[in-house]
Amino acid sequence: MSELKNDRFIRALLRQPVDVTPVWMMRQAGRYLPEYRATREKAGNFMQLCQTPELACEVTLQPLERFPLDAAILFSDILTVPDAMGLGLYFEEGEGPRFRKPVRTEADIRALGVPDPEGELRYVMDAVRLIRRELDGRVPLIGFSGSPWTLATYMVEGSSSKDFATIKAMLYDRPQLLHQLLDTTANAVSAYLNAQIAAGAQAVMIFDTWGGALGPREYREFSLAYMTRIISELSREQSGQRIPVIMFTKGGGQALEAMADSGADALGLDWTTDIGQARARVGDRVALQGNLDPAVLYAQPEQIRAEVARVLAAYGHGTGHVFNLGHGIHPQIDPAHAAAMITAVHELSRPYHSV
Amino acid sequence: MSELKNDRFIRALLRQPVDVTPVWMMRQAGRYLPEYRATREKAGNFMQLCQTPELACEVTLQPLERFPLDAAILFSDILTVPDAMGLGLYFEEGEGPRFRKPVRTEADIRALGVPDPEGELRYVMDAVRLIRRELDGRVPLIGFSGSPWTLATYMVEGSSSKDFATIKAMLYDRPQLLHQLLDTTANAVSAYLNAQIAAGAQAVMIFDTWGGALGPREYREFSLAYMTRIISELSREQSGQRIPVIMFTKGGGQALEAMADSGADALGLDWTTDIGQARARVGDRVALQGNLDPAVLYAQPEQIRAEVARVLAAYGHGTGHVFNLGHGIHPQIDPAHAAAMITAVHELSRPYHSV
């Protein structure tokens, strides 16, 4: 494996000095890019795109051709894991993801196995290997997984959900049953992330998209506890390099202190938390990633630049900040607006890293 | 006007001693009740139900016939105000609210007037007067309005929105234009709430459903500032009685300290904030209303009771707590489960109010 030509992203996650603040965007390989839409067209459908390593590699690299991003992220979907557990993932056009066999009963849960990452999920590992080869050390590659709680919401509800009626009824009526599901899912996630690391992922991120739908006690017991366990089970070194872990709970701004004790190297922040206050709360325990409101990219480039300046100023001097949006880039965004943000981060952050 | 036979709700909002914790539910007059569905059927459509004082009164009183609730809330919709401002509200079945004439340009905004609460909105005031007469002092009647920011999201987007693309582009590119819209809307809300108070509302609540979609600085400038101004403009006494004001920003848990300085008597809390920690943060500046996760009502009655006990214990001893859900009751909930919650609040809260 080649040495990294640009290791700002890894250095910032490990709170080592950097020249400028590194930047990448959640969903940077996505529908806002015409070249992505063309590849997806070619693939036929979204799952085919995920399951064909050459195409997954192609879309992973597309945003790097356009923008001076400091990291690549594996193109995949968090629901590949429950799909490999036998739930039968499919996408209805305009309807979001669905499972043919949602998990509801004790028998359903007992029947779940931990998928072999080099078996059912080999297409993901092949994509990781291929992307690493194609990247050739330009920037690091981020691997990822959904959190057990977030995966379980889809597994139990059978689709996206507004109110989480079924899984929350399970949480309150049959907490031990839900714990059993989360335990199996956590085992699957640990194996999956470790396999991504072995295949070449140089950092990993756990996406807890729905942790913010829980009350504070329920969040700690049913989401944070499992992410903490997974982090303790990960291989944190590969070829002598530390593999940083980023934990991101959307809507988790009130739990940052607890999250900072999880063993993660960095916490993702959505835009509803002031990043300066977040830094004061977590101290030097973790780096922070975020947190421009993705809707800022609907504004004109000069306003985008002003808002980037504000986030950089709020974080303040020194390393430990990876610039990102507070959630995925929206499909309607003009790529020129993403470019304005990325350029502004590199240009405006330099004074915060001078000695 | 008759004296209140049950004034627990008002007393708790004013942090005066009570025998048990008062309880009501957001959307307590709603689709989870078969008798509501029957009246709505009779009305023809949702707007007819809002605009016919006899029917609005009928559904307002329905939950009080079933449950020992400590307050009634006017049946209406937050979008009656922009409708009266000439935007042309309509509802597409299964699609949510829409406006025929969304507000986008400077000319659109300059053309907006403040509706006369006893003119275009007289149907609301007539409903308030009728409900007060029919309630005959059983429990207090809550009036309400949407916050200027929340109303503006619908006025600019023209419908519900997931990403608030149009209004956030306006916020960043043309903040003064958005301020002009919010200023006019705040004038409309002040006049509307004062008219409800004059017509008989014994407490008022400002619903800031979408304040949580803003970053912390944007929340203070574009939502909280206008709610604070409205509160300063309200008639806070009527017939010698103090009229308490409740402010509720969904997803506003990180801003409670700032909200406590708004002049509101009470803050609504969604379920993502621990109510005990919230109490410690706001001290004796405001009462708190909330905050059971509405999804707890999918669980069985004994679990509902256990979760009610947990919220009561988290708030702790003494007055200043109005029990509620953290958001509106879901349409799928079994009314027997709502009953279990209400009974549990009254039974289990008594020890917290003993001398």
XYZ file of C-alpha atoms in Angstrom:
710
model
C 0.000 0.000 0.000
C 1.293 3.426 -0.943
C 2.092 6.192 1.509
C -0.506 8.935 1.751
C 0.299 12.022 -0.296
C -2.321 13.999 1.629
C -2.829 12.882 5.217
C -4.445 16.040 6.621
C -7.703 14.227 7.266
C -6.055 11.481 9.344
C -3.833 13.973 11.162
C -6.767 16.214 12.110
C -8.749 13.218 13.411
C -5.757 12.285 15.573
C -5.354 15.947 16.610
C -1.910 16.256 15.051
C -0.887 19.592 13.457
C -2.086 20.296 9.894
C -1.434 23.106 7.387
C -5.106 23.780 6.662
C -8.386 22.266 7.874
C -9.226 19.119 5.877
C -12.637 18.884 4.258
C -14.907 16.271 2.760
C -18.692 16.053 2.378
C -21.130 13.402 3.475
C -22.721 12.006 0.271
C -19.989 13.660 -1.794
C -20.462 10.824 -4.308
C -24.104 11.472 -4.991
C -26.983 12.723 -7.047
C -25.932 16.402 -7.095
C -23.176 15.347 -9.566
C -24.256 14.792 -13.195
C -21.476 12.212 -13.654
C -22.901 10.248 -10.702
C -26.345 10.264 -12.274
C -24.823 8.978 -15.513
C -23.056 6.072 -13.777
C -26.167 5.216 -11.831
C -28.124 5.190 -15.077
C -25.537 2.798 -16.504
C -25.787 0.551 -13.426
C -29.553 0.180 -13.850
C -30.451 0.704 -10.203
C -29.002 1.794 -6.897
C -28.292 -1.705 -5.552
C -26.494 -2.681 -8.751
C -24.354 0.406 -8.331
C -23.474 -0.639 -4.759
C -22.843 -4.255 -5.738
C -20.585 -3.676 -8.742
C -17.114 -2.820 -7.375
C -15.972 -1.108 -10.607
C -18.990 1.209 -10.570
C -18.818 1.824 -6.817
C -15.156 2.725 -7.321
C -16.003 5.002 -10.231
C -18.541 7.065 -8.279
C -16.316 7.133 -5.178
C -13.608 8.851 -7.216
C -15.844 11.260 -9.159
C -15.969 14.075 -6.574
C -12.163 13.876 -6.176
C -11.765 14.669 -9.876
C -13.772 17.862 -9.427
C -12.810 19.114 -5.991
C -9.639 19.195 -3.833
C -11.248 17.006 -1.164
C -9.079 15.608 1.629
C -10.770 12.198 1.872
C -12.677 9.680 -0.201
C -15.566 7.711 1.254
C -16.540 4.263 0.060
C -19.691 4.426 -2.032
C -22.153 2.021 -0.460
C -25.319 1.979 1.642
C -25.763 1.350 5.356
C -28.435 -1.255 4.593
C -26.045 -3.669 2.862
C -25.522 -5.319 6.272
C -29.161 -6.199 7.056
C -29.546 -7.183 3.396
C -26.680 -9.659 3.865
C -28.409 -10.866 7.037
C -31.208 -12.111 4.764
C -33.825 -9.340 5.040
C -34.125 -8.737 1.280
C -33.381 -5.054 0.681
C -35.060 -3.345 -2.256
C -35.722 0.221 -3.311
C -39.056 1.501 -4.582
C -38.534 4.523 -6.822
C -39.223 7.639 -4.760
C -40.147 5.546 -1.718
C -36.840 4.857 -0.029
C -35.480 1.503 1.106
C -37.652 -1.464 2.047
C -37.081 -4.945 3.412
C -39.016 -7.969 2.160
C -38.621 -9.717 5.524
C -38.720 -7.262 8.437
C -37.692 -8.620 11.837
C -40.463 -8.598 14.427
C -40.562 -11.771 16.504
C -38.198 -13.646 18.779
C -37.942 -16.340 16.089
C -37.052 -13.715 13.447
C -34.311 -12.356 15.668
C -32.949 -15.753 16.689
C -32.715 -16.727 13.023
C -30.390 -13.802 12.212
C -26.765 -14.643 11.590
C -23.662 -12.495 11.297
C -22.845 -12.225 7.581
C -19.359 -13.099 6.367
C -17.819 -9.829 5.137
C -15.780 -11.754 2.563
C -18.831 -13.821 1.630
C -22.215 -12.109 1.197
C -20.527 -8.727 1.563
C -17.482 -9.458 -0.557
C -18.651 -6.885 -3.138
C -18.064 -4.175 -0.515
C -14.571 -5.438 0.327
C -13.732 -5.729 -3.379
C -14.830 -2.120 -3.815
C -12.593 -1.041 -0.897
C -9.592 -2.853 -2.405
C -10.223 -1.443 -5.853
C -10.708 2.125 -4.602
C -7.482 1.949 -2.555
C -5.630 0.819 -5.662
C -7.147 3.560 -7.825
C -6.644 6.236 -5.185
C -2.955 5.369 -5.122
C -2.434 7.294 -1.873
C -3.908 10.577 -3.074
C -6.164 10.871 0.004
C -7.310 8.392 2.650
C -10.350 6.180 2.150
C -13.119 6.200 4.754
C -15.089 2.998 5.369
C -18.417 3.097 7.183
C -21.382 1.329 8.674
C -24.745 2.232 10.138
C -25.037 1.995 13.921
C -26.878 -1.021 15.328
C -29.808 1.161 16.491
C -30.105 2.853 13.102
C -29.944 -0.462 11.239
C -32.453 -1.984 13.657
C -34.989 0.798 12.946
C -35.066 -0.266 9.288
C -34.941 -3.980 10.139
C -37.940 -3.774 12.489
C -40.022 -1.127 10.699
C -39.253 -2.679 7.297
C -38.663 0.763 5.772
C -37.908 4.361 6.663
C -40.144 5.534 9.475
C -41.412 8.839 10.785
C -42.483 7.717 14.221
C -40.654 4.403 14.847
C -43.887 2.926 16.188
C -42.944 -0.754 15.973
C -39.385 -0.597 17.257
C -40.286 1.784 20.082
C -43.134 -0.474 21.188
C -40.514 -3.257 21.233
C -38.092 -1.036 23.163
C -40.587 -0.358 25.951
C -42.498 -3.661 26.002
C -39.716 -6.127 25.241
C -36.356 -4.416 25.840
C -34.509 -7.738 26.108
C -35.724 -8.758 22.668
C -34.474 -5.500 21.192
C -31.155 -5.972 22.995
C -30.845 -9.383 21.368
C -31.363 -7.826 17.938
C -28.889 -5.034 18.673
C -26.336 -7.527 19.982
C -26.409 -9.579 16.775
C -26.368 -6.447 14.650
C -23.409 -5.061 16.616
C -21.505 -8.295 15.974
C -22.249 -7.930 12.275
C -21.099 -4.300 12.262
C -17.842 -5.074 14.097
C -16.974 -7.828 11.634
C -17.970 -5.633 8.698
C -15.861 -2.649 9.776
C -12.873 -4.829 10.662
C -13.057 -6.394 7.214
C -13.168 -2.935 5.615
C -10.076 -1.992 7.615
C -8.326 -5.191 6.538
C -9.295 -4.461 2.928
C -7.803 -0.980 3.123
C -10.142 1.530 4.805
C -7.894 4.083 6.519
C -10.584 5.504 8.821
C -14.096 4.339 9.633
C -17.275 6.193 10.455
C -20.372 4.934 12.247
C -23.553 6.654 11.061
C -26.206 6.807 13.753
C -28.793 8.576 11.655
C -31.698 7.870 14.009
C -30.086 8.011 17.457
C -31.549 11.495 17.822
C -35.072 10.048 17.735
C -34.480 8.497 21.163
C -34.776 10.035 24.599
C -31.480 10.556 26.462
C -31.655 7.377 28.548
C -32.821 5.275 25.588
C -30.047 6.720 23.431
C -27.369 5.644 25.885
C -28.830 2.169 26.435
C -29.972 1.268 22.914
C -27.590 3.170 20.667
C -24.457 4.582 22.303
C -23.684 1.426 24.301
C -23.540 -0.667 21.127
C -21.410 1.829 19.223
C -19.032 1.929 22.191
C -18.765 -1.851 22.165
C -18.103 -1.922 18.426
C -15.340 0.662 18.766
C -13.689 -1.502 21.430
C -13.761 -4.452 19.031
C -12.161 -2.712 16.040
C -8.616 -3.233 14.802
C -7.254 0.220 15.418
C -3.907 -0.312 13.660
C -3.154 -1.452 10.156
C 0.375 -1.563 8.646
C 1.581 0.560 11.547
C -1.040 3.252 10.936
C -3.661 4.222 13.489
C -7.201 3.810 12.071
C -9.331 6.666 13.429
C -13.020 6.134 14.195
C -15.652 8.839 13.734
C -18.991 8.516 15.476
C -21.930 10.576 14.206
C -25.332 10.705 15.832
C -27.601 13.082 13.947
C -29.514 15.108 16.541
C -27.081 13.965 19.223
C -25.889 17.422 20.284
C -27.111 17.033 23.845
C -25.085 13.829 24.408
C -21.605 14.929 23.311
C -20.008 14.416 26.715
C -21.201 10.807 26.834
C -20.188 10.240 23.212
C -16.682 11.545 23.910
C -16.210 8.616 26.321
C -17.023 6.040 23.628
C -13.466 5.485 22.427
C -14.132 7.303 19.140
C -11.342 9.573 17.883
C -13.811 12.087 16.518
C -17.466 13.020 16.794
C -19.561 14.167 13.856
C -21.753 17.192 14.562
C -24.890 18.241 12.766
C -25.500 21.990 12.302
C -27.749 22.451 15.335
C -24.801 22.531 17.750
C -22.308 25.395 17.931
C -18.957 23.765 17.141
C -17.092 26.134 19.473
C -19.318 25.190 22.394
C -19.003 21.529 21.417
C -15.208 21.854 21.508
C -15.392 23.419 24.966
C -17.598 20.544 26.148
C -15.478 17.661 24.837
C -12.079 19.280 25.466
C -9.140 17.394 24.008
C -10.804 13.989 24.282
C -11.956 13.858 20.654
C -11.672 15.696 17.354
C -14.817 17.178 15.799
C -16.183 16.810 12.282
C -18.713 19.224 10.823
C -20.875 21.195 10.766
C -22.145 23.546 8.079
C -25.907 23.398 7.519
C -26.234 21.572 4.154
C -28.892 24.144 3.222
C -26.215 26.871 3.246
C -25.201 25.457 -0.154
C -28.468 26.785 -1.613
C -27.124 30.309 -0.973
C -24.788 32.216 -3.301
C -21.022 31.477 -3.214
C -20.106 34.653 -1.299
C -22.593 33.754 1.440
C -21.301 30.178 1.517
C -17.820 31.594 2.056
C -19.078 33.787 4.918
C -20.723 30.788 6.607
C -17.573 28.665 6.203
C -15.648 31.492 7.874
C -18.101 31.459 10.748
C -17.729 27.703 11.369
C -13.926 27.933 11.196
C -13.920 30.862 13.628
C -16.271 29.046 16.000
C -13.934 26.035 16.131
C -10.961 28.353 16.546
C -7.240 27.845 16.528
C -5.433 24.521 16.213
C -6.001 21.041 14.904
C -8.797 18.576 15.681
C -11.336 19.868 13.153
C -12.414 18.087 9.974
C -14.715 20.374 8.023
C -17.887 18.782 6.689
C -21.551 19.465 6.230
C -23.773 18.677 9.195
C -25.543 16.027 7.091
C -25.362 14.732 3.513
C -25.251 17.168 0.587
C -28.724 17.600 -0.926
C -29.318 16.268 -4.466
C -30.444 19.715 -5.748
C -27.180 21.500 -4.914
C -25.171 23.113 -7.719
C -21.687 21.486 -7.732
C -20.183 24.980 -8.104
C -21.560 25.782 -4.655
C -19.856 22.710 -3.181
C -16.640 23.898 -4.842
C -17.039 27.329 -3.236
C -17.301 25.707 0.184
C -14.271 23.476 -0.275
C -12.076 26.275 -1.594
C -13.157 28.536 1.253
C -12.241 25.917 3.870
C -8.700 25.572 2.562
C -8.163 29.285 2.021
C -9.739 30.623 5.173
C -8.461 27.998 7.610
C -4.746 28.629 7.103
C -4.489 31.355 9.809
C -5.958 28.939 12.380
C -3.035 26.558 11.843
C -0.095 28.996 11.793
C 2.390 28.582 14.616
C -66.976 34.326 32.881
C -67.114 31.540 35.439
C -64.392 30.781 37.962
C -62.201 27.814 37.142
C -63.221 24.594 38.895
C -59.852 23.053 38.041
C -56.992 25.538 37.849
C -54.062 23.117 38.304
C -52.787 23.786 34.814
C -52.631 27.577 35.326
C -51.170 27.194 38.818
C -48.400 24.849 37.620
C -47.494 27.221 34.768
C -47.203 30.040 37.324
C -45.248 27.732 39.646
C -47.878 27.886 42.380
C -48.535 24.764 44.509
C -50.815 22.069 43.081
C -52.274 18.809 44.461
C -51.149 16.661 41.513
C -49.288 17.364 38.273
C -51.679 18.655 35.597
C -51.741 16.886 32.256
C -52.955 17.521 28.727
C -51.808 16.210 25.341
C -50.757 18.058 22.219
C -53.296 17.116 19.500
C -55.617 15.689 22.181
C -58.510 16.572 19.856
C -57.376 14.489 16.944
C -57.501 11.517 14.656
C -56.747 8.892 17.333
C -60.325 9.473 18.602
C -63.149 7.801 16.634
C -65.547 10.606 17.640
C -63.117 13.135 16.118
C -63.036 11.189 12.870
C -66.845 11.166 12.838
C -67.073 14.952 13.296
C -64.437 15.539 10.670
C -66.402 13.324 8.287
C -69.490 15.421 9.016
C -67.505 18.650 8.380
C -66.446 17.464 4.932
C -62.827 18.518 5.208
C -60.251 19.720 7.678
C -60.578 23.438 6.877
C -64.363 23.294 7.226
C -63.844 21.721 10.634
C -61.526 24.606 11.644
C -63.825 27.264 10.203
C -67.109 26.099 11.748
C -67.092 27.241 15.396
C -69.713 24.683 16.503
C -67.668 21.794 15.084
C -64.338 23.186 16.336
C -65.973 23.452 19.777
C -67.328 19.914 19.526
C -63.928 18.345 18.810
C -62.178 20.554 21.382
C -64.450 19.104 24.078
C -64.358 15.458 22.928
C -61.162 14.397 24.759
C -62.464 16.044 27.959
C -65.488 13.744 27.884
C -63.222 10.715 27.826
C -60.285 11.688 29.997
C -59.725 13.743 33.183
C -57.543 16.262 31.337
C -56.535 19.479 33.100
C -56.779 21.771 30.063
C -58.613 22.137 26.773
C -56.857 23.455 23.688
C -58.631 25.337 20.936
C -59.051 23.122 17.892
C -57.526 24.980 14.975
C -54.464 24.974 12.737
C -51.340 27.129 12.867
C -51.777 27.952 9.164
C -55.044 29.867 9.640
C -52.924 33.030 10.021
C -51.056 32.878 6.677
C -54.334 31.775 5.079
C -55.951 34.961 6.405
C -52.956 36.883 5.040
C -54.165 35.823 1.587
C -51.922 32.846 0.758
C -54.771 30.441 -0.013
C -54.351 27.429 2.275
C -55.568 24.062 1.048
C -54.980 20.451 1.985
C -54.231 17.696 -0.496
C -55.341 14.333 0.912
C -52.271 12.574 2.319
C -50.022 15.437 1.184
C -50.191 17.924 4.025
C -50.898 21.651 3.785
C -50.217 23.762 0.704
C -50.471 27.428 -0.217
C -51.757 28.586 -3.590
C -49.652 31.769 -3.374
C -46.316 31.179 -1.634
C -44.325 34.280 -0.684
C -40.993 34.585 -2.464
C -40.252 38.114 -3.637
C -39.942 41.514 -2.056
C -43.219 42.465 -3.736
C -44.950 39.375 -2.285
C -43.728 40.283 1.189
C -44.570 43.979 0.912
C -48.105 43.048 -0.151
C -48.763 41.096 3.050
C -51.063 42.684 5.587
C -51.850 41.861 9.196
C -55.241 40.143 9.210
C -57.996 41.435 11.474
C -58.575 38.736 14.107
C -62.226 39.722 14.335
C -62.473 39.916 10.542
C -60.888 37.169 8.408
C -60.125 35.179 11.575
C -63.411 35.780 13.335
C -64.244 32.068 13.036
C -61.356 31.351 15.425
C -62.488 33.962 17.947
C -66.060 32.681 17.715
C -64.771 29.186 18.444
C -62.855 30.489 21.492
C -65.972 32.245 22.822
C -68.165 29.201 22.236
C -65.698 26.774 23.823
C -65.352 29.002 26.899
C -69.131 29.041 27.262
C -69.413 25.268 26.828
C -66.474 24.549 29.120
C -68.227 26.540 31.840
C -65.050 26.733 33.930
C -64.337 23.000 34.022
C -60.714 23.488 32.921
C -58.811 26.379 31.314
C -58.761 26.890 27.555
C -55.398 27.202 25.789
C -55.153 29.410 22.701
C -52.226 29.094 20.326
C -50.335 30.231 17.272
C -47.405 29.060 15.191
C -44.160 30.999 15.644
C -43.245 33.495 12.922
C -40.324 31.311 11.752
C -42.489 28.196 11.582
C -45.264 30.015 9.715
C -42.689 31.570 7.373
C -41.311 28.132 6.422
C -44.741 27.177 5.045
C -45.330 30.627 3.534
C -42.034 30.599 1.605
C -41.807 26.892 0.745
C -45.527 26.742 -0.092
C -45.885 23.419 1.746
C -44.215 21.216 4.327
C -40.521 20.874 3.619
C -37.779 18.434 4.446
C -34.805 20.659 3.738
C -36.155 24.238 3.787
C -34.178 24.982 0.616
C -36.009 28.162 -0.413
C -36.336 29.848 2.960
C -32.760 29.012 3.973
C -31.417 30.406 0.700
C -33.388 33.558 1.570
C -32.015 33.519 5.126
C -28.389 33.479 3.938
C -28.683 35.530 0.722
C -31.304 38.093 1.714
C -31.592 38.127 5.512
C -33.255 41.573 5.530
C -36.010 40.300 3.258
C -36.674 37.380 5.585
C -36.664 39.764 8.552
C -39.313 41.828 6.803
C -41.488 38.732 6.377
C -40.934 37.667 9.987
C -41.717 41.173 11.221
C -45.100 41.258 9.466
C -45.855 37.704 10.570
C -44.940 38.550 14.173
C -47.351 41.494 14.071
C -50.049 39.147 12.818
C -49.309 36.599 15.561
C -49.350 39.224 18.338
C -52.728 40.554 17.193
C -54.067 37.009 16.784
C -53.015 35.845 20.261
C -54.225 39.044 21.923
C -57.599 38.575 20.247
C -57.734 34.971 21.499
C -56.993 36.232 25.007
C -59.711 38.892 24.702
C -62.114 36.207 23.449
C -61.397 33.999 26.452
C -58.157 32.002 26.054
C -56.771 31.545 29.576
C -53.232 30.595 28.488
C -51.494 30.728 25.116
C -48.867 28.561 23.503
C -46.498 29.408 20.657
C -45.622 26.369 18.533
C -42.190 26.653 16.951
C -42.312 23.333 15.177
C -39.364 24.050 12.878
C -37.065 26.161 15.066
C -34.967 23.024 15.583
C -34.089 22.970 11.881
C -31.948 26.076 12.389
C -28.408 26.406 13.638
C -28.012 28.022 17.079
C -27.235 31.533 15.829
C -29.977 31.388 13.183
C -32.456 30.120 15.767
C -31.849 33.093 18.029
C -31.956 35.662 15.230
C -34.771 34.296 13.059
C -37.016 32.461 15.512
C -36.439 33.181 19.214
C -36.131 36.965 18.761
C -39.588 37.155 17.174
C -41.228 34.938 19.791
C -39.656 37.114 22.491
C -41.061 40.237 20.864
C -44.531 38.697 20.585
C -44.499 37.718 24.252
C -43.646 41.323 25.182
C -46.655 42.495 23.150
C -49.251 40.188 24.705
C -51.952 41.222 27.187
C -50.814 39.185 30.149
C -53.850 39.891 32.350
C -57.515 39.382 31.664
C -60.270 39.913 34.274
C -57.590 40.015 36.962
C -56.122 36.660 35.921
C -52.556 36.238 34.728
C -52.432 34.680 31.229
C -49.442 32.309 31.100
C -47.473 31.876 27.894
C -45.863 28.566 26.876
C -43.117 28.558 24.247
C -42.306 25.277 22.500
C -39.481 24.809 20.029
C -39.332 21.209 18.863
C -35.674 20.187 18.798
C -34.793 23.251 20.890
C -33.215 21.372 23.805
C -29.829 23.019 23.350
C -31.273 26.542 23.613
C -33.259 26.307 26.865
C -31.207 28.910 28.707
C -31.826 31.462 25.966
C -35.502 30.509 25.760
C -35.912 30.982 29.516
C -35.064 34.675 29.023
C -37.876 35.181 26.494
C -40.541 36.236 28.978
C -42.430 32.946 28.588
C -43.868 31.460 31.785
C -43.162 27.926 30.611
C -41.109 26.066 28.025
C -42.357 23.008 26.183
C -39.837 20.173 25.938
C -39.698 17.392 23.403
C -38.587 13.947 24.614
C -34.934 14.273 23.599
C -34.078 16.392 26.647
C -33.977 15.018 30.194
C -36.579 17.071 32.066
C -34.578 16.934 35.295
C -31.507 18.361 33.604
C -33.699 20.943 31.873
C -35.070 22.007 35.260
C -31.539 22.369 36.617
C -30.600 24.509 33.597
C -33.568 26.911 33.719
C -33.873 27.054 37.510
C -36.957 28.875 38.761
C -37.189 31.180 35.763
C -39.830 29.135 33.932
C -42.123 26.143 34.360
C -41.646 23.135 32.059
C -44.180 21.267 29.972
C -43.552 17.763 28.683
C -42.059 15.416 27.801
C -43.027 11.776 27.299
C -42.003 10.347 23.912
C -45.328 10.078 22.023
C -44.159 6.649 20.830
C -44.324 5.356 24.422
C -48.102 5.200 23.855
C -47.543 2.311 21.416
C -46.355 0.241 24.406
C -48.638 -1.622 26.812
C -50.368 0.280 29.658
C -48.048 -1.034 32.392
C -45.006 0.186 30.444
C -46.685 3.530 29.814
C -47.169 3.827 33.563
C -43.504 3.036 34.181
C -42.399 5.711 31.703
C -44.759 8.280 33.245
C -43.187 7.468 36.624
C -39.749 8.059 35.145
C -40.639 11.527 33.761
C -42.275 12.542 37.063
C -39.223 11.369 39.015
C -36.866 13.187 36.656
C -38.733 16.459 37.204
C -38.822 15.779 40.938
C -40.555 17.467 43.836
C -42.678 20.605 43.658
C -44.726 22.578 41.212
C -43.748 23.990 37.818
C -44.408 20.865 35.753
C -47.259 20.387 33.288
C -47.190 16.824 32.022
C -47.557 16.384 28.279
C -46.209 14.360 25.415
C -43.036 15.678 23.790
C -44.992 16.195 20.558
C -48.542 15.567 19.295
C -50.251 12.221 19.938
C -49.959 9.967 16.866
C -53.165 9.123 14.960
C -52.617 5.354 15.405
C -52.660 5.407 19.221
C -55.295 3.431 21.100
C -57.299 5.912 23.250
C -57.045 3.422 26.151
C -53.293 3.987 26.115
C -53.779 7.752 26.386
C -56.106 7.081 29.321
C -53.418 4.959 31.006
C -50.961 7.839 30.730
C -53.356 10.454 32.111
C -54.410 8.287 35.048
C -50.808 7.484 35.852
C -49.854 11.183 35.906
C -52.530 12.034 38.465
C -51.959 8.943 40.624
C -48.182 8.857 40.607
C -47.532 12.594 40.949
C -49.278 13.096 44.280
C -46.178 12.313 46.412
C -44.219 15.004 44.559
C -46.657 17.655 45.739
C -47.094 16.667 49.396
C -45.850 19.219 51.891
